[in-house]
Amino acid sequence: MHSLIRRSLLTFALSSIACTPLFAAEPAACKNVRLGVVNWTDVIATSAMAQVLLDGLGYQTKQTSASQQIIFAGIRDKRLDMFLGYWNPIMTQTITPFIDANQVKVLEKPSLEDARATLAVPKYLYDKGLKTFADIHKFEKELGGKIYGIEPGSGANTQIKAMIAKNQFDLGKFQLVESSEAGMLAAVDRAVRRKEAVVFFGWTPHPMNVNIDMAYLGDSQGALGPDEGRATVWTVTAPDYAERCPNANRLLANLNFSAEDESRMMQPLLDHKDALESARQWLKDHPEDKARWLEGVTTFDGKPAADNLKLTAN
């Protein structure tokens, strides 16, 4: 009788274990996450979201700010693990050698599908007749022969320089003004306040689309990518990251955004709010996003992520 009871209890215990989902802890080597970040507000915002989620799940994330070339090389040299800001096609020329050499891996699905990056002007200049790439040279005097770009070495600047070097669209006499995103936007803001002519590299998602009454130029002939600069954004990791750190990689694969939401995520950063605190606030205000991003993900030590995410600052 006692043996029968013991067998019944054992059977019940084993069946309970079988019905309980088992989560494996991430390998210890995955605890420290090295995240490359270019100094673009959209990448800063999405990278902050990734860090808040990873840290909240028990990882320890360190961001390294650098140019895209240095970030891809850092992943190649095993000094970085991931990058959430590969804009295709604007960065494709830069990343292709690393992909071809199997030194980086692009995740299967984009994190953002409705992006765009091409030359833009204030709406008052568009209405004045500067509507296409071929119109730029007609306004050379008003523009001071300048096109405002972003940081040196970026894919966008490389393509703009190529247009100038080839005298495409009669731009041979123009100068590309290279600057940071903030520096470029400051120059554009000055021009807009004075109702002056200015051509600059614009993109969405970005609050500039809300803060500036602007228009994108057409008929680019693919100079800044096909389909008039329409783009997708992808996450890049080390080639073997999914095999080494499957849980962190699953979180990265879940992190997808819309251009509208990203623009709203970016606004606090342009208002000089802390990026990590802004990400925490977004998660508190948007539980549906948090649930979607944490689906199938665990904490570093293997507990269900949705029930164990910590959003307090370290």
Coordinates of C-alpha atoms in Angstrom, one line a residue:
M1 CA 0.0 0.0 0.0
H2 CA 2.7 2.4 1.0
S3 CA 4.7 1.6 -2.2
L4 CA 1.6 2.2 -4.3
I5 CA 1.2 5.6 -2.7
R6 CA 4.9 6.4 -3.3
R7 CA 4.6 5.4 -6.9
S8 CA 1.4 7.6 -7.4
L9 CA 3.2 10.6 -5.8
L10 CA 6.2 10.0 -8.0
T11 CA 4.0 9.8 -11.1
F12 CA 2.2 13.0 -10.2
A13 CA 5.5 14.8 -9.6
L14 CA 6.9 13.7 -12.9
S15 CA 3.8 14.7 -14.8
S16 CA 3.8 18.1 -13.1
I17 CA 7.4 18.6 -14.2
A18 CA 6.5 17.5 -17.7
C19 CA 3.7 20.0 -17.9
T20 CA 5.8 22.9 -16.6
P21 CA 7.7 24.9 -19.2
L22 CA 11.4 24.7 -18.7
F23 CA 13.7 27.7 -19.4
A24 CA 17.4 27.4 -19.7
A25 CA 19.7 30.1 -18.4
E26 CA 21.8 32.0 -20.9
P27 CA 25.5 31.0 -21.0
A28 CA 27.6 33.0 -18.6
A29 CA 29.7 34.5 -21.5
C30 CA 26.5 36.2 -22.8
K31 CA 26.0 38.3 -19.7
N32 CA 28.0 41.2 -20.9
V33 CA 26.5 42.7 -24.0
R34 CA 28.5 45.1 -26.2
L35 CA 26.3 47.3 -28.3
G36 CA 27.6 49.6 -31.0
V37 CA 25.7 52.8 -31.6
V38 CA 26.1 55.5 -34.3
N39 CA 25.2 59.0 -33.2
W40 CA 21.8 59.1 -35.0
T41 CA 18.8 59.9 -32.8
D42 CA 16.8 57.0 -34.1
V43 CA 19.6 54.5 -33.4
I44 CA 20.2 56.0 -30.0
A45 CA 16.5 55.6 -29.2
T46 CA 16.2 51.9 -30.3
S47 CA 19.6 51.1 -28.8
A48 CA 18.4 52.5 -25.5
M49 CA 15.3 50.4 -25.7
A50 CA 17.4 47.3 -26.3
Q51 CA 19.7 48.2 -23.3
V52 CA 16.8 48.8 -20.9
L53 CA 15.3 45.5 -21.8
L54 CA 18.5 43.5 -21.7
D55 CA 19.6 45.1 -18.4
G56 CA 16.1 44.6 -17.0
L57 CA 16.5 40.9 -17.8
G58 CA 19.8 40.6 -15.9
Y59 CA 22.3 41.3 -18.7
Q60 CA 25.0 44.0 -18.4
T61 CA 25.0 46.2 -21.5
K62 CA 27.8 48.6 -22.5
Q63 CA 27.3 51.0 -25.4
T64 CA 30.1 52.1 -27.7
S65 CA 29.5 55.2 -29.9
A66 CA 31.4 55.1 -33.2
S67 CA 31.0 55.5 -36.9
Q68 CA 29.3 52.6 -38.8
Q69 CA 32.7 51.4 -40.3
I70 CA 34.2 51.2 -36.8
I71 CA 31.1 49.3 -35.5
F72 CA 31.2 46.8 -38.3
A73 CA 34.9 46.3 -37.8
G74 CA 34.3 46.0 -34.0
I75 CA 31.8 43.1 -34.6
R76 CA 34.3 41.5 -37.0
D77 CA 37.1 41.8 -34.4
K78 CA 34.9 40.4 -31.6
R79 CA 35.0 43.7 -29.7
L80 CA 31.2 44.3 -30.2
D81 CA 28.2 42.0 -30.3
M82 CA 25.4 43.9 -32.0
F83 CA 24.3 47.0 -33.8
L84 CA 20.6 48.1 -34.2
G85 CA 21.1 50.7 -37.0
Y86 CA 22.0 49.2 -40.4
W87 CA 20.1 51.4 -42.8
N88 CA 19.6 49.6 -46.1
P89 CA 20.5 50.8 -48.7
I90 CA 22.3 53.9 -47.3
M91 CA 24.8 51.8 -45.4
T92 CA 24.9 48.8 -47.8
Q93 CA 28.1 49.8 -49.5
T94 CA 29.8 50.0 -46.2
I95 CA 28.6 46.7 -44.7
T96 CA 28.8 44.5 -47.9
P97 CA 32.5 43.6 -47.5
F98 CA 31.8 42.4 -43.9
I99 CA 28.8 40.4 -45.0
D100 CA 30.6 38.8 -47.9
A101 CA 33.5 37.8 -45.6
N102 CA 31.0 36.3 -43.0
Q103 CA 32.2 38.7 -40.4
V104 CA 28.8 40.1 -39.4
K105 CA 25.2 38.7 -39.6
V106 CA 22.1 40.6 -40.5
L107 CA 18.9 39.3 -38.8
E108 CA 16.3 37.8 -41.0
K109 CA 13.6 40.5 -40.6
P110 CA 14.0 44.3 -40.5
S111 CA 13.4 46.2 -37.3
L112 CA 11.8 49.0 -39.3
E113 CA 10.2 48.7 -42.7
D114 CA 8.9 52.2 -43.5
A115 CA 12.0 54.3 -43.3
R116 CA 13.2 56.8 -45.9
A117 CA 16.5 58.7 -46.3
T118 CA 17.2 61.2 -49.1
L119 CA 17.8 64.9 -49.8
A120 CA 15.1 67.3 -48.4
V121 CA 14.3 71.0 -48.4
P122 CA 12.0 73.2 -46.3
K123 CA 8.5 73.3 -47.8
Y124 CA 8.7 77.0 -48.7
L125 CA 11.7 76.1 -50.9
Y126 CA 9.9 73.1 -52.5
D127 CA 6.9 75.4 -53.3
K128 CA 9.4 77.8 -54.9
G129 CA 10.4 75.1 -57.4
L130 CA 13.1 73.0 -55.8
K131 CA 11.3 69.7 -56.1
T132 CA 13.8 67.3 -57.7
F133 CA 17.5 66.5 -57.6
A134 CA 17.8 68.2 -61.0
D135 CA 16.4 71.4 -59.6
I136 CA 19.2 71.8 -57.0
H137 CA 21.7 73.5 -59.3
K138 CA 19.2 76.0 -60.4
F139 CA 19.2 77.4 -56.8
E140 CA 23.0 77.3 -56.5
K141 CA 23.3 81.0 -55.6
E142 CA 20.6 80.9 -52.9
L143 CA 22.0 77.7 -51.5
G144 CA 25.6 79.1 -51.4
G145 CA 26.6 76.0 -53.4
K146 CA 26.2 73.8 -50.3
I147 CA 24.5 70.5 -49.4
Y148 CA 24.3 69.7 -45.7
G149 CA 25.1 66.1 -44.8
I150 CA 25.8 64.1 -41.7
E151 CA 28.9 62.6 -40.1
P152 CA 32.1 62.1 -42.2
G153 CA 32.4 58.5 -43.6
S154 CA 28.7 57.8 -43.6
G155 CA 27.1 56.0 -46.5
A156 CA 24.9 59.0 -47.3
N157 CA 27.8 61.4 -47.5
T158 CA 29.7 58.9 -49.7
Q159 CA 26.8 58.9 -52.2
I160 CA 26.4 62.7 -52.1
K161 CA 30.1 63.1 -52.8
A162 CA 29.8 60.7 -55.7
M163 CA 27.1 62.8 -57.2
I164 CA 29.3 65.9 -56.9
A165 CA 32.4 64.2 -58.3
K166 CA 30.4 62.9 -61.3
N167 CA 28.7 66.3 -61.8
Q168 CA 25.5 64.4 -61.6
F169 CA 22.5 66.7 -61.8
D170 CA 25.0 69.5 -62.6
L171 CA 26.2 69.4 -58.9
G172 CA 29.9 69.6 -59.8
K173 CA 30.4 73.0 -58.2
F174 CA 28.6 72.1 -55.0
Q175 CA 30.3 71.4 -51.6
L176 CA 29.1 68.8 -49.1
V177 CA 29.1 70.2 -45.6
E178 CA 29.8 67.2 -43.3
S179 CA 28.6 67.4 -39.7
S180 CA 26.9 65.5 -36.9
E181 CA 23.2 65.0 -37.0
A182 CA 22.8 67.7 -34.4
G183 CA 25.1 70.1 -36.3
M184 CA 23.3 69.6 -39.5
L185 CA 19.9 70.1 -37.9
A186 CA 21.1 73.3 -36.2
A187 CA 22.2 74.6 -39.6
V188 CA 18.8 73.7 -41.1
D189 CA 16.9 75.3 -38.2
R190 CA 18.9 78.6 -38.7
A191 CA 18.0 78.6 -42.3
V192 CA 14.3 77.9 -41.7
R193 CA 14.1 80.7 -39.1
R194 CA 15.5 83.1 -41.7
K195 CA 13.5 81.6 -44.6
E196 CA 16.7 80.9 -46.4
A197 CA 17.4 78.2 -49.0
V198 CA 18.9 74.9 -47.7
V199 CA 19.2 71.4 -49.0
F200 CA 20.0 68.7 -46.4
F201 CA 20.0 65.0 -45.9
G202 CA 16.7 64.1 -44.3
W203 CA 15.2 60.8 -43.0
T204 CA 12.2 59.3 -41.3
P205 CA 11.7 58.2 -38.6
H206 CA 12.9 61.4 -37.0
P207 CA 11.1 64.3 -35.2
M208 CA 12.5 66.6 -38.0
N209 CA 9.5 65.5 -40.0
V210 CA 7.2 67.0 -37.4
N211 CA 9.4 69.9 -36.3
I212 CA 10.2 71.2 -39.8
D213 CA 7.7 71.7 -42.5
M214 CA 9.8 69.9 -45.1
A215 CA 9.6 67.9 -48.3
Y216 CA 11.7 65.2 -49.8
L217 CA 13.2 65.7 -53.3
G218 CA 12.1 63.4 -56.1
D219 CA 13.6 62.1 -59.4
S220 CA 16.9 61.0 -57.7
Q221 CA 17.6 58.4 -60.3
G222 CA 18.7 56.1 -57.5
A223 CA 21.5 58.3 -56.4
L224 CA 20.7 57.8 -52.7
G225 CA 19.1 54.4 -53.2
P226 CA 16.2 53.0 -55.1
D227 CA 12.6 54.0 -54.7
E228 CA 13.4 57.6 -53.9
G229 CA 15.4 56.8 -50.7
R230 CA 12.9 54.5 -49.2
A231 CA 14.7 52.2 -46.8
T232 CA 14.6 49.4 -44.2
V233 CA 16.6 49.2 -40.9
W234 CA 18.1 46.0 -39.7
T235 CA 19.9 44.6 -36.7
V236 CA 23.4 43.2 -37.1
T237 CA 25.2 40.8 -34.8
A238 CA 28.3 38.7 -34.7
P239 CA 27.9 35.7 -37.1
D240 CA 27.6 33.2 -34.3
Y241 CA 25.7 35.3 -31.8
A242 CA 22.3 33.4 -32.2
E243 CA 24.0 30.1 -31.4
R244 CA 26.1 31.5 -28.5
C245 CA 23.4 33.7 -26.9
P246 CA 20.0 32.5 -28.2
N247 CA 17.9 34.3 -25.7
A248 CA 19.4 37.8 -26.2
N249 CA 19.2 37.1 -30.0
R250 CA 15.5 36.3 -29.7
L251 CA 14.9 39.6 -28.0
L252 CA 16.7 41.4 -30.8
A253 CA 14.6 39.6 -33.4
N254 CA 11.5 40.7 -31.5
L255 CA 12.5 44.4 -31.5
N256 CA 10.6 45.9 -34.4
F257 CA 9.2 49.4 -34.7
S258 CA 7.1 51.7 -36.9
A259 CA 8.4 55.0 -38.2
E260 CA 5.7 56.9 -36.4
D261 CA 6.5 55.2 -33.0
E262 CA 10.2 55.7 -33.4
S263 CA 9.7 59.4 -34.2
R264 CA 7.8 59.7 -30.9
M265 CA 10.5 57.7 -29.1
M266 CA 13.1 60.2 -30.4
Q267 CA 11.4 63.4 -29.4
P268 CA 12.4 63.3 -25.7
L269 CA 16.0 62.8 -26.8
L270 CA 15.9 66.0 -28.9
D271 CA 14.4 67.7 -25.8
H272 CA 17.6 66.6 -24.0
K273 CA 15.9 63.9 -21.9
D274 CA 18.0 60.8 -21.0
A275 CA 17.7 58.0 -23.6
L276 CA 17.5 55.2 -21.1
E277 CA 14.9 56.9 -18.9
S278 CA 12.9 57.7 -22.0
A279 CA 12.9 54.0 -23.0
R280 CA 11.8 53.0 -19.5
Q281 CA 8.9 55.4 -19.7
W282 CA 7.9 54.2 -23.1
L283 CA 7.7 50.6 -21.8
K284 CA 5.6 51.8 -18.8
D285 CA 3.2 53.7 -21.1
H286 CA 3.1 51.0 -23.8
P287 CA 2.6 47.6 -22.2
E288 CA 1.5 46.1 -25.5
D289 CA 5.0 46.8 -27.0
K290 CA 6.7 45.4 -23.9
A291 CA 4.6 42.2 -24.2
R292 CA 5.4 41.8 -27.9
W293 CA 9.1 42.4 -27.5
L294 CA 9.4 39.9 -24.6
E295 CA 7.4 37.1 -26.3
G296 CA 9.4 33.9 -25.9
V297 CA 12.2 35.6 -24.1
T298 CA 13.5 34.8 -20.6
T299 CA 15.7 36.6 -18.0
F300 CA 19.4 35.9 -18.1
D301 CA 18.9 33.2 -15.5
G302 CA 16.0 31.5 -17.3
K303 CA 12.9 33.0 -15.7
P304 CA 9.9 34.1 -17.9
A305 CA 10.8 37.7 -19.0
A306 CA 7.3 39.2 -18.8
D307 CA 7.0 38.5 -15.1
N308 CA 10.5 39.3 -14.1
L309 CA 11.6 42.4 -16.1
K310 CA 13.0 45.1 -13.9
L311 CA 12.7 48.7 -15.1
T312 CA 14.4 50.5 -12.3
A313 CA 17.7 52.3 -13.1
N314 CA 20.8 50.6 -11.9

